[in-house]
XYZ file of C-alpha atoms in Angstrom:
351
model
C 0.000 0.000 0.000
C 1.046 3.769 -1.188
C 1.886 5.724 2.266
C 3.041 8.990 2.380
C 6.859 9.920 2.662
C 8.447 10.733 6.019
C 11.907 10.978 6.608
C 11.553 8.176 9.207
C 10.014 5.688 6.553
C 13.524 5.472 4.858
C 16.923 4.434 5.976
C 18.734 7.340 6.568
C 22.353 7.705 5.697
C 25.023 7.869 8.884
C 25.694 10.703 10.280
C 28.760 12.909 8.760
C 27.991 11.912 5.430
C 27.755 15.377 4.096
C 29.306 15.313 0.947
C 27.713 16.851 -1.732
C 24.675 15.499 -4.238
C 24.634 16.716 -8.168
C 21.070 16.063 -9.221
C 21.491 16.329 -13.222
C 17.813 17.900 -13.904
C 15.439 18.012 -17.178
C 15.802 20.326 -19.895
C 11.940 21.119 -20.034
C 10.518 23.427 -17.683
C 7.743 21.901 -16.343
C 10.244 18.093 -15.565
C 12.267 20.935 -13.977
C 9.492 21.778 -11.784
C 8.685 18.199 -11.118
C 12.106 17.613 -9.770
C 11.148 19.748 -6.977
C 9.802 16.417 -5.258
C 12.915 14.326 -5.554
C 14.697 17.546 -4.210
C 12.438 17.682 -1.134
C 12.568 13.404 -0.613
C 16.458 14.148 -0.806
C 16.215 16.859 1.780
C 14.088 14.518 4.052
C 15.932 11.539 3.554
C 19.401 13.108 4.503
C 19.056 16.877 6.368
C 22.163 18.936 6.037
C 23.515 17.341 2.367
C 23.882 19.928 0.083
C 22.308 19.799 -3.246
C 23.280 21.186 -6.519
C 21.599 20.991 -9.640
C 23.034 20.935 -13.260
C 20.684 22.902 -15.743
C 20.199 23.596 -19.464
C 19.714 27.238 -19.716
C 15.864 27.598 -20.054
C 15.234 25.347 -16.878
C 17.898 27.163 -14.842
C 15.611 29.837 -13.240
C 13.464 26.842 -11.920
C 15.840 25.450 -10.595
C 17.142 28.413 -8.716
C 13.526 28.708 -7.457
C 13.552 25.363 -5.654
C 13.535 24.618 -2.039
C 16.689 23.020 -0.676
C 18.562 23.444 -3.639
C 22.237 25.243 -2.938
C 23.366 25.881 -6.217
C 22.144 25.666 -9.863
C 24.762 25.143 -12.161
C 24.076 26.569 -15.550
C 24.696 23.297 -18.237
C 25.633 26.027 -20.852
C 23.919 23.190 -23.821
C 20.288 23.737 -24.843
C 17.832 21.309 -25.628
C 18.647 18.564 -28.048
C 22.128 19.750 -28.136
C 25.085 16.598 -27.936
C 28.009 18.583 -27.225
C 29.825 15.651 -25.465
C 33.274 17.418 -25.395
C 31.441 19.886 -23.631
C 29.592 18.038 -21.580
C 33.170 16.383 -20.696
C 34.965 19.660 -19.973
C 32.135 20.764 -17.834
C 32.276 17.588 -15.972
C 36.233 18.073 -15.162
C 35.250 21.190 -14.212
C 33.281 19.828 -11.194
C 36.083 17.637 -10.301
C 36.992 19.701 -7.081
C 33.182 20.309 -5.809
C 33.804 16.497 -4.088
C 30.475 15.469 -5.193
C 29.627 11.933 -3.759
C 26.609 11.220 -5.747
C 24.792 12.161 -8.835
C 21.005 11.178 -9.725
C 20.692 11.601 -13.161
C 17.286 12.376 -14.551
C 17.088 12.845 -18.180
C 17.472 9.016 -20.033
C 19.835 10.479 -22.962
C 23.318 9.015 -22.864
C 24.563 12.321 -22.788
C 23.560 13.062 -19.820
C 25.473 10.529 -17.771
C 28.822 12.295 -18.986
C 29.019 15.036 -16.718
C 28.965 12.647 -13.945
C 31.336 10.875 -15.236
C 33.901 13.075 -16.256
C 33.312 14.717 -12.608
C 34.630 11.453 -10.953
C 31.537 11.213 -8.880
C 31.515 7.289 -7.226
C 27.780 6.729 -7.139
C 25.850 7.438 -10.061
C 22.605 6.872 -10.319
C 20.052 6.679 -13.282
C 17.987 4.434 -16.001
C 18.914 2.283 -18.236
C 18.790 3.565 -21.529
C 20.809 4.416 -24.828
C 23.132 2.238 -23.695
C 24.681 4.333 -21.252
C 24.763 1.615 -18.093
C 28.561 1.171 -18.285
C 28.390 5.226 -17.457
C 26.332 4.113 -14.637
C 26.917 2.735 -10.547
C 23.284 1.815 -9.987
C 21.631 1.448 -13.541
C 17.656 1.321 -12.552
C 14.868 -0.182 -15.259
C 12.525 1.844 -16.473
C 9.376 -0.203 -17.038
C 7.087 1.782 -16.395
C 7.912 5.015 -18.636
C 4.908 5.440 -20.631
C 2.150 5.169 -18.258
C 3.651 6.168 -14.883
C 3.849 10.075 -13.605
C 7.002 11.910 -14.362
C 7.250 12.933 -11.035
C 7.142 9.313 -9.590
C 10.088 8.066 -11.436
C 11.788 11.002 -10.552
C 11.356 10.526 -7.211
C 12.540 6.889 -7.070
C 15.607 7.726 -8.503
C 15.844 9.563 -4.876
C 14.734 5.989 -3.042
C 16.706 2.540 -2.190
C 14.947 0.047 -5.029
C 11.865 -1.270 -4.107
C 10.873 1.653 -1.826
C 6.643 2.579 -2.231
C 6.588 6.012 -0.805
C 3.478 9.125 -2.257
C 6.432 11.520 -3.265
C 5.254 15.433 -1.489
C 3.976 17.807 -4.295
C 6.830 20.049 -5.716
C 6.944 23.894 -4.861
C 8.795 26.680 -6.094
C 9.901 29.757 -3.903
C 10.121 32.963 -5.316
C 13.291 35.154 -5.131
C 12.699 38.084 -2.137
C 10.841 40.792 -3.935
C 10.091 39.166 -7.049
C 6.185 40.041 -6.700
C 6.768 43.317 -6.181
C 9.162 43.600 -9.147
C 6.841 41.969 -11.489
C 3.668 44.147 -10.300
C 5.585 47.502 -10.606
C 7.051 46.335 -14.230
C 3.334 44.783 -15.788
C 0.955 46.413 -13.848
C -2.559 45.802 -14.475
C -5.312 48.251 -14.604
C -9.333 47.794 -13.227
C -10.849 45.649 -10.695
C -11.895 41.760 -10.542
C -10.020 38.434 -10.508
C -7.367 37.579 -12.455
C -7.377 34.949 -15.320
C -4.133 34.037 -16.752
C -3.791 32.306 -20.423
C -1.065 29.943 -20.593
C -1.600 29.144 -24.341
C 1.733 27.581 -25.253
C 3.162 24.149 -24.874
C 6.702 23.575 -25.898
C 6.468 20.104 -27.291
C 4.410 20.877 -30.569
C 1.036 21.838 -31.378
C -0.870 18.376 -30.751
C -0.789 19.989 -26.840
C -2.021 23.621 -27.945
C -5.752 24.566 -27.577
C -6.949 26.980 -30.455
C -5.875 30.040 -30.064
C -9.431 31.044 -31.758
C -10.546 28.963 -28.769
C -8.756 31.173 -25.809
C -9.986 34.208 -27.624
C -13.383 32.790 -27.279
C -12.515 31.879 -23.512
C -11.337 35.721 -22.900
C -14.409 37.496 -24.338
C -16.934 35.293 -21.961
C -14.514 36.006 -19.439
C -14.127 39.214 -19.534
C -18.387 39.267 -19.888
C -17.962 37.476 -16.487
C -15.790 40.005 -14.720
C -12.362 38.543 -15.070
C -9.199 40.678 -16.426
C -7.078 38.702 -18.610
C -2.974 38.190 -18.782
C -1.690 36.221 -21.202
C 1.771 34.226 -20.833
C 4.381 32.703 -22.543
C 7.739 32.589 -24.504
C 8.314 34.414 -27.346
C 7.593 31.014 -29.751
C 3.966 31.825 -28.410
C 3.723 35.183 -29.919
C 2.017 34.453 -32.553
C -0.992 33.018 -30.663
C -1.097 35.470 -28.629
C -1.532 38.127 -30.984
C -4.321 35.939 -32.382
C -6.047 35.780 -29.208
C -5.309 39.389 -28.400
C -6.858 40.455 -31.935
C -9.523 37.704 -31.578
C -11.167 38.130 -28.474
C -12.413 41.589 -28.964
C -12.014 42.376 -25.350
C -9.116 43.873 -23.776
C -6.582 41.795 -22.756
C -2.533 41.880 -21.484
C -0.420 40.095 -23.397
C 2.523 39.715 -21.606
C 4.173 36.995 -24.196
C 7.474 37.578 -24.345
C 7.653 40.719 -22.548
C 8.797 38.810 -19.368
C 11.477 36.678 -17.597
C 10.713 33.244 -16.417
C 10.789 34.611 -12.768
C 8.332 37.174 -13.590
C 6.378 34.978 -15.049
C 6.068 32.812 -12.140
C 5.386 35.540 -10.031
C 2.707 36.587 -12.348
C 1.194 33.128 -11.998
C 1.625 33.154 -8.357
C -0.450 36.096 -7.852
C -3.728 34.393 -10.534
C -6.858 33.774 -8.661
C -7.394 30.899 -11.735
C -5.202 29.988 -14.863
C -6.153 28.352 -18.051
C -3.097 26.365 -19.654
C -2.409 22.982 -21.996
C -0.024 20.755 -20.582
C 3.367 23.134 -19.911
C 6.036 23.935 -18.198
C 4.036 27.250 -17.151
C 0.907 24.815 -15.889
C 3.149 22.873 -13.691
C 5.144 26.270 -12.167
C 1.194 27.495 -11.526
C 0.982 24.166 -9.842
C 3.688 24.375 -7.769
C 2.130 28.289 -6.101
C -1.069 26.031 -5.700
C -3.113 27.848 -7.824
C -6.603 27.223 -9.360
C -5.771 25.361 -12.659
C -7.999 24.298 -15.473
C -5.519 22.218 -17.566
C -6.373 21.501 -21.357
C -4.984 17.970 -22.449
C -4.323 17.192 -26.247
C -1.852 14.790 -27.056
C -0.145 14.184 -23.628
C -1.159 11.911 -20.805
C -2.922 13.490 -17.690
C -1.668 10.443 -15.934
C 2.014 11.116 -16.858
C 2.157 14.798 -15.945
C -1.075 16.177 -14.093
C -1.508 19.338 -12.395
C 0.392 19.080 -9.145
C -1.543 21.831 -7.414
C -4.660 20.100 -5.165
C -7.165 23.449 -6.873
C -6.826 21.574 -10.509
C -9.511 20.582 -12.921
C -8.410 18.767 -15.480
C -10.410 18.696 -18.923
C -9.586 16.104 -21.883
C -11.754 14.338 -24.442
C -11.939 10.081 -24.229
C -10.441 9.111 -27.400
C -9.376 6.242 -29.302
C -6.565 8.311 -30.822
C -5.496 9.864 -27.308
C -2.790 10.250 -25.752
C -0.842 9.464 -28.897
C 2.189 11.759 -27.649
C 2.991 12.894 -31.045
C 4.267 17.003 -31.110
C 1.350 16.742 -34.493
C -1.991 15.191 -34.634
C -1.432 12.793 -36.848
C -4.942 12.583 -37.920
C -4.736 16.599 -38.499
C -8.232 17.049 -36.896
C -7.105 18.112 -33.436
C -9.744 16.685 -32.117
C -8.902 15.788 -28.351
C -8.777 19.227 -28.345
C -11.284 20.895 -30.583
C -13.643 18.847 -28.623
C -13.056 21.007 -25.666
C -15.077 24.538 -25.747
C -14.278 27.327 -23.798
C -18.086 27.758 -22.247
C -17.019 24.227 -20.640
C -13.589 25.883 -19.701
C -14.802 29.073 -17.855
C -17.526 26.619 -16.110
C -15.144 24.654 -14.878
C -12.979 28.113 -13.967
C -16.199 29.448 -11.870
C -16.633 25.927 -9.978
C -13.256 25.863 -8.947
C -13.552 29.433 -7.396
C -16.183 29.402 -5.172
């Protein structure tokens, strides 16, 4: 039976083992956000360890944002990028920190190097792309398509075998990062705020219509909301359709701010509307009210974290097919999904 972690359900390491723990983290934003939980089971499991955490550029900031963590150690690779040479000369270059273990998150081969290369004894991880010689405690992964994200992370974390409810991640803002981001975007009238998360980095098969969050904006505005919008610049361009579309004022923040402002943005929402992203999950983690839109990805892999979440997918045949395209090209898990249903379910989870 599933019981929930406590640092007394787990074998704790002796004392004066303090050296240091590399956790090598995600390169998407919201697995970044998830590792918050393994973070927190590491924190439990052995009080005092110091944690660092190696980071691609974009998931850096979340990182930084993460209780317990001591240092985030920019990666300096993005996404998709091999660079093993540098991966090795960034590895040497942790040679010194004295690390004595590294839990390594991502599956790619590539990231096992850094431990490596960094002469860190334990290294932990899953077995895949061959990498297990790279590897002290090579873990199977059997489960990978149909348990959540933040589950395998966690067990990473855990002796093998070990049935613990991982805690739910949370981020921490930097000291006066509210403040910063009100005085920088601030927003004009009365009435709750609604934010529009309408990205998703993974491909369009995750995106509601934009045409569909313009609808969503002009009934909620009609209903007494005020409407942000958020995102990376690669959502501009449906933002400026719902912006044009909605025929309501709206303020479209895409682009315009920095991941921490963002977040603190979020964390001051009274209810956010967003497909599966790496913004849903940082909205997650400040417990806000969530109405998640799921296309192509599983809400069983990677569901809202925060307890205030309603999430709202179509029953399909074809779904989850985890393709970045529909490969139908009908959208349909998500065209099926109208925005009166969306504010409805925005209302309920006010009141």
């Amino acid at each position: 039976m599933t019981r929930a972690f406590h640092p007394a359900s787990v074998r704790m390491r002796a004392l004066g083992s303090v050296s240091p723990l590399l956790v090598v983290g995600p390169s998407w934003v919201g697995d970044m956000v998830m590792a918050a939980s393994l973070v927190e089971v590491l924190r439990l499991r052995e009080p005092g360890r110091p944690i660092d955490v190696l980071a691609p550029p974009a998931a850096v900031p979340i990182a930084r944002m993460i209780p317990g963590v001591r240092r985030a150690i920019p990666l300096g690779l993005g996404h998709g990028e091999l660079g093993l040479m540098a991966r090795w000369r960034a590895g040497r270059a942790l040679r010194n920190e004295g690390y004595g273990k590294a839990i390594i998150l991502p599956r790619a081969f590539k990231a096992a190097i850094v431990p490596l290369a960094a002469g860190i004894p334990e290294r932990v991880g899953y077995k895949a792309e061959l990498r297990s010689p790279l590897l002290t405690d090579a873990r199977p992964d059997p489960d990978r398509k149909t348990a959540r994200t933040l589950d395998r992370f966690v067990a990473l974390g855990l002796p093998v075998g070990s049935t613990a409810r991982p805690p739910r991640p949370r981020l921490m803002l930097p000291d006066g990062a509210v403040d910063v981001a009100a005085a920088k975007f601030p927003l004009a009238g009365e009435g709750p705020v609604m934010v529009l998360c309408p990205g998703a980095e993974y491909g369009p098969a995750k995106r509601w219509p934009a045409s569909k969050f313009a609808a969503l904006a002009a009934l909620a505005v009609a209903a007494g909301y005020r409407i942000r919008i958020l995102g990376s610049p690669k959502d501009q361009e449906a933002a400026d359709a719902i912006a044009a579309g909605a025929g309501v004022p709206v303020d479209n923040l895409v682009g315009r701010t920095s991941l921490v402002e963002a977040a603190a943005i979020l964390a001051g929402a009274d209810v956010v509307i967003s497909n599966d992203s790496g913004l849903m999950h940082v909205a997650g983690a400040f417990d806000r009210r969530l109405v998640v839109l799921y296309g192509a990805s599983s809400e069983k892999m990677t569901p809202p974290a925060s307890p205030f979440a309603r999430v709202m997918a179509r029953d399909l045949p074809c779904r989850p097919c985890h393709k970045r395209e529909c490969p139908l090209g009908t959208l349909a898990c998500l065209e099926g999904i109208a925005p009166e249903e969306v504010l409805a379910a925005a209302e309920q989870m006010r009141r």
